């Protein structure tokens, strides 16, 4: 039988755990803002200053090169800001916790359209290994955020001309994205979802990243009673699976 003292101890334990989680979250965000957000802005400032002072003497090819570099940096920075915003929403639970029956085909169509530029730059072929009428019961915002991270990372770590597969279990409870790229060592898989351990890897075209997107995706999935499973091996590619839950917790 629980005593009042037991309940007090439990309450204190929960408070300590909540404080630890908030501190880890704050430290992670500060790290991202201080390094990953500051660095691209420094590069953008340097490029813009060079254009202001030397644009008149540059050839069309040189101008195009500088503008392309600025565009790439801006896209990466915007993606980071999106992840930071979503992270904040998740940590403060500022989202609607509803479930609905959603056609998986529509979600994938929208995400691939959004990621078309990234996909076409590497000429990656996307295979859809699920029925066109496949339904999944989930929260639309959560599943879109998680699968966007899966697909974007799959392209990022794929070689040019490669392929990736998007599939779903027959019962609609698991959705996966499989690539055949560089893969991940087993000791680094756990670090993907760790607030304290840091592990980063460049994409096949030198693309950078903070890992914040996957961290946020994992928190998002957990908030709806789901989880993310990762299967990978160096040189063989990776499979990221979103395991759904019928009811939010």
Short mmCIF file of C-alpha atoms in Angstrom, two decimals:
data_model
loop_
_atom_site.label_atom_id
_atom_site.label_comp_id
_atom_site.label_asym_id
_atom_site.label_seq_id
_atom_site.Cartn_x
_atom_site.Cartn_y
_atom_site.Cartn_z
CA UNK A 1 0.00 0.00 0.00
CA UNK A 2 1.39 3.39 -0.98
CA UNK A 3 1.90 5.86 1.83
CA UNK A 4 1.85 9.64 1.60
CA UNK A 5 5.65 9.52 1.93
CA UNK A 6 5.89 7.13 -1.05
CA UNK A 7 3.78 9.49 -3.15
CA UNK A 8 5.96 12.42 -2.12
CA UNK A 9 9.12 10.55 -3.07
CA UNK A 10 7.57 9.59 -6.41
CA UNK A 11 6.59 13.18 -7.02
CA UNK A 12 10.12 14.37 -6.27
CA UNK A 13 11.55 11.70 -8.55
CA UNK A 14 9.26 12.82 -11.35
CA UNK A 15 10.27 16.43 -10.81
CA UNK A 16 13.95 15.51 -10.99
CA UNK A 17 13.37 13.60 -14.22
CA UNK A 18 11.39 16.50 -15.69
CA UNK A 19 14.15 18.94 -14.72
CA UNK A 20 16.80 16.69 -16.28
CA UNK A 21 14.84 16.46 -19.50
CA UNK A 22 14.28 20.22 -19.69
CA UNK A 23 17.97 20.88 -19.02
CA UNK A 24 19.08 18.43 -21.71
CA UNK A 25 16.62 19.96 -24.17
CA UNK A 26 17.80 23.48 -23.36
CA UNK A 27 21.47 22.51 -23.67
CA UNK A 28 20.82 20.83 -27.03
CA UNK A 29 19.01 23.86 -28.43
CA UNK A 30 21.70 26.24 -27.16
CA UNK A 31 24.33 24.08 -28.83
CA UNK A 32 22.48 24.15 -32.13
CA UNK A 33 21.84 27.90 -31.99
CA UNK A 34 25.38 28.81 -30.94
CA UNK A 35 27.13 26.69 -33.57
CA UNK A 36 24.87 25.34 -36.29
CA UNK A 37 22.79 28.48 -36.71
CA UNK A 38 25.63 30.93 -36.24
CA UNK A 39 28.01 29.30 -38.73
CA UNK A 40 25.79 29.53 -41.84
CA UNK A 41 24.91 33.14 -41.08
CA UNK A 42 28.62 33.96 -40.88
CA UNK A 43 29.10 32.34 -44.28
CA UNK A 44 26.13 34.20 -45.74
CA UNK A 45 27.47 37.51 -44.47
CA UNK A 46 30.84 36.81 -46.07
CA UNK A 47 29.27 35.91 -49.41
CA UNK A 48 26.94 38.89 -49.42
CA UNK A 49 29.77 41.30 -48.58
CA UNK A 50 31.82 39.86 -51.43
CA UNK A 51 28.92 40.30 -53.84
CA UNK A 52 28.36 43.89 -52.73
CA UNK A 53 32.00 44.82 -53.23
CA UNK A 54 32.95 42.71 -56.27
CA UNK A 55 29.75 41.93 -58.20
CA UNK A 56 30.55 44.44 -60.96
CA UNK A 57 33.84 42.64 -61.73
CA UNK A 58 32.46 39.10 -61.61
CA UNK A 59 31.59 36.97 -64.62
CA UNK A 60 28.11 35.49 -64.97
CA UNK A 61 29.50 32.09 -64.00
CA UNK A 62 31.12 33.47 -60.84
CA UNK A 63 27.91 35.24 -59.86
CA UNK A 64 25.95 32.04 -60.38
CA UNK A 65 28.41 30.11 -58.23
CA UNK A 66 28.13 32.57 -55.34
CA UNK A 67 24.34 32.78 -55.59
CA UNK A 68 24.06 28.98 -55.63
CA UNK A 69 26.22 28.77 -52.50
CA UNK A 70 24.02 31.36 -50.79
CA UNK A 71 20.87 29.52 -51.84
CA UNK A 72 22.16 26.20 -50.47
CA UNK A 73 23.11 27.84 -47.18
CA UNK A 74 19.72 29.53 -46.88
CA UNK A 75 17.86 26.26 -47.53
CA UNK A 76 19.89 24.46 -44.87
CA UNK A 77 19.36 27.28 -42.39
CA UNK A 78 15.63 27.37 -43.06
CA UNK A 79 15.39 23.61 -42.53
CA UNK A 80 17.21 24.02 -39.22
CA UNK A 81 14.83 26.79 -38.13
CA UNK A 82 11.86 24.58 -39.03
CA UNK A 83 13.26 21.79 -36.86
CA UNK A 84 13.90 24.21 -33.99
CA UNK A 85 10.33 25.50 -34.23
CA UNK A 86 8.88 21.99 -34.29
CA UNK A 87 11.13 20.98 -31.40
CA UNK A 88 9.77 23.87 -29.33
CA UNK A 89 6.19 22.91 -30.17
CA UNK A 90 6.81 19.31 -29.17
CA UNK A 91 8.56 20.16 -25.91
CA UNK A 92 5.72 22.49 -24.93
CA UNK A 93 3.10 20.09 -26.31
CA UNK A 94 1.63 22.86 -28.45
CA UNK A 95 -0.11 20.62 -30.96
CA UNK A 96 -3.50 18.98 -31.41
CA UNK A 97 -3.45 15.38 -30.19
CA UNK A 98 -5.97 13.89 -32.61
CA UNK A 99 -5.91 10.76 -34.77
CA UNK A 100 -7.53 10.25 -38.15
CA UNK A 101 -7.58 7.81 -41.05
CA UNK A 102 -5.19 9.17 -43.68
CA UNK A 103 -4.33 7.81 -47.14
CA UNK A 104 -0.60 7.11 -47.07
CA UNK A 105 -0.37 7.81 -50.81
CA UNK A 106 -1.45 11.44 -50.32
CA UNK A 107 1.11 12.02 -47.57
CA UNK A 108 3.95 10.57 -49.64
CA UNK A 109 2.90 12.52 -52.75
CA UNK A 110 3.00 15.79 -50.80
CA UNK A 111 6.35 15.03 -49.18
CA UNK A 112 8.01 13.98 -52.44
CA UNK A 113 6.78 17.14 -54.12
CA UNK A 114 8.26 19.15 -51.25
CA UNK A 115 11.59 17.29 -51.52
CA UNK A 116 11.70 17.11 -55.33
CA UNK A 117 14.68 19.47 -55.71
CA UNK A 118 16.76 17.46 -53.23
CA UNK A 119 15.74 14.18 -54.90
CA UNK A 120 16.40 15.35 -58.46
CA UNK A 121 19.87 16.68 -57.60
CA UNK A 122 20.94 13.08 -56.92
CA UNK A 123 18.60 11.42 -59.41
CA UNK A 124 17.29 9.13 -56.66
CA UNK A 125 14.45 6.80 -57.68
CA UNK A 126 11.63 6.39 -55.16
CA UNK A 127 9.76 3.07 -55.06
CA UNK A 128 6.41 2.92 -53.26
CA UNK A 129 5.90 -0.54 -51.82
CA UNK A 130 2.35 -0.13 -50.52
CA UNK A 131 -1.18 -0.22 -51.93
CA UNK A 132 -2.51 3.03 -53.36
CA UNK A 133 -5.53 2.81 -51.05
CA UNK A 134 -3.45 2.08 -47.91
CA UNK A 135 -4.81 3.95 -44.88
CA UNK A 136 -2.96 4.70 -41.65
CA UNK A 137 -4.52 5.91 -38.41
CA UNK A 138 -2.31 8.63 -37.02
CA UNK A 139 -1.85 12.34 -36.45
CA UNK A 140 -1.25 13.98 -39.83
CA UNK A 141 1.19 16.64 -38.62
CA UNK A 142 3.27 14.12 -36.69
CA UNK A 143 3.52 11.55 -39.48
CA UNK A 144 4.35 14.23 -42.07
CA UNK A 145 7.17 15.61 -39.91
CA UNK A 146 8.63 12.17 -39.15
CA UNK A 147 8.44 10.83 -42.71
CA UNK A 148 9.84 14.07 -44.13
CA UNK A 149 12.91 13.57 -41.95
CA UNK A 150 13.16 9.91 -42.99
CA UNK A 151 12.96 10.67 -46.72
CA UNK A 152 15.24 13.71 -46.60
CA UNK A 153 17.91 11.76 -44.70
CA UNK A 154 17.56 8.78 -47.05
CA UNK A 155 18.28 11.04 -50.02
CA UNK A 156 21.08 12.79 -48.15
CA UNK A 157 22.96 9.55 -47.50
CA UNK A 158 22.29 7.96 -50.90
CA UNK A 159 24.66 7.97 -53.84
CA UNK A 160 23.63 9.61 -57.10
CA UNK A 161 21.46 7.31 -59.20
CA UNK A 162 20.50 5.21 -56.19
CA UNK A 163 17.01 4.32 -55.03
CA UNK A 164 14.96 4.37 -51.86
CA UNK A 165 11.87 2.42 -50.87
CA UNK A 166 8.82 3.55 -48.92
CA UNK A 167 6.61 0.81 -47.54
CA UNK A 168 3.94 -0.01 -44.99
CA UNK A 169 2.95 -3.09 -43.01
CA UNK A 170 -0.32 -4.78 -44.00
CA UNK A 171 -2.06 -3.57 -40.83
CA UNK A 172 -0.94 0.03 -41.39
CA UNK A 173 0.86 0.17 -38.04
CA UNK A 174 4.39 0.58 -39.44
CA UNK A 175 5.68 2.87 -42.19
CA UNK A 176 9.30 2.61 -43.29
CA UNK A 177 11.82 4.33 -45.55
CA UNK A 178 14.76 2.24 -46.78
CA UNK A 179 17.84 3.55 -48.54
CA UNK A 180 20.86 1.76 -49.97
CA UNK A 181 23.43 4.38 -49.05
CA UNK A 182 26.36 4.66 -46.68
CA UNK A 183 24.68 3.10 -43.63
CA UNK A 184 25.38 3.63 -39.92
CA UNK A 185 27.65 1.75 -37.51
CA UNK A 186 25.76 -0.04 -34.73
CA UNK A 187 27.44 2.01 -31.99
CA UNK A 188 26.17 5.21 -33.59
CA UNK A 189 22.51 4.22 -33.95
CA UNK A 190 21.66 4.92 -30.30
CA UNK A 191 23.37 8.31 -30.55
CA UNK A 192 20.83 9.37 -33.17
CA UNK A 193 18.22 9.83 -30.43
CA UNK A 194 20.46 10.84 -27.53
CA UNK A 195 20.26 14.32 -26.04
CA UNK A 196 23.77 14.08 -24.62
CA UNK A 197 25.77 11.95 -27.06
CA UNK A 198 26.68 13.74 -30.26
CA UNK A 199 27.20 12.04 -33.61
CA UNK A 200 27.08 13.64 -37.03
CA UNK A 201 27.86 12.43 -40.49
CA UNK A 202 28.01 14.24 -43.80
CA UNK A 203 25.84 13.21 -46.73
CA UNK A 204 27.28 11.75 -49.91
CA UNK A 205 27.52 15.25 -51.41
CA UNK A 206 28.98 16.76 -48.26
CA UNK A 207 25.59 17.81 -46.85
CA UNK A 208 25.74 18.78 -43.21
CA UNK A 209 23.16 18.40 -40.47
CA UNK A 210 22.54 18.77 -36.75
CA UNK A 211 20.54 15.62 -36.00
CA UNK A 212 17.87 17.80 -34.43
CA UNK A 213 15.27 16.68 -36.96
CA UNK A 214 15.50 13.03 -35.92
CA UNK A 215 15.50 13.95 -32.23
CA UNK A 216 12.32 15.96 -32.73
CA UNK A 217 10.80 13.20 -34.86
CA UNK A 218 11.45 10.65 -32.12
CA UNK A 219 9.92 12.86 -29.43
CA UNK A 220 6.92 13.51 -31.67
CA UNK A 221 6.37 9.78 -32.28
CA UNK A 222 6.70 8.99 -28.57
CA UNK A 223 4.14 11.65 -27.66
CA UNK A 224 1.57 9.64 -29.64
CA UNK A 225 2.61 6.31 -28.16
CA UNK A 226 4.77 5.40 -31.14
CA UNK A 227 8.47 4.94 -31.67
CA UNK A 228 11.17 4.89 -34.32
CA UNK A 229 13.16 1.76 -35.15
CA UNK A 230 16.47 1.91 -37.03
CA UNK A 231 18.17 -0.95 -38.85
CA UNK A 232 21.44 -0.19 -40.58
CA UNK A 233 24.87 -1.46 -41.55
CA UNK A 234 27.83 0.40 -43.09
CA UNK A 235 27.79 0.16 -46.87
CA UNK A 236 24.37 -1.50 -46.95
CA UNK A 237 22.03 1.40 -46.22
CA UNK A 238 19.46 2.10 -43.53
CA UNK A 239 15.81 1.43 -42.79
CA UNK A 240 13.93 3.89 -40.59
CA UNK A 241 10.54 2.66 -39.41
CA UNK A 242 7.81 4.70 -37.74
CA UNK A 243 5.78 2.42 -35.48
CA UNK A 244 2.33 3.91 -34.91
CA UNK A 245 0.02 3.60 -31.93
CA UNK A 246 -3.77 3.56 -32.18
CA UNK A 247 -4.35 5.89 -29.25
CA UNK A 248 -2.25 8.84 -28.02
CA UNK A 249 -0.75 8.45 -24.58
#
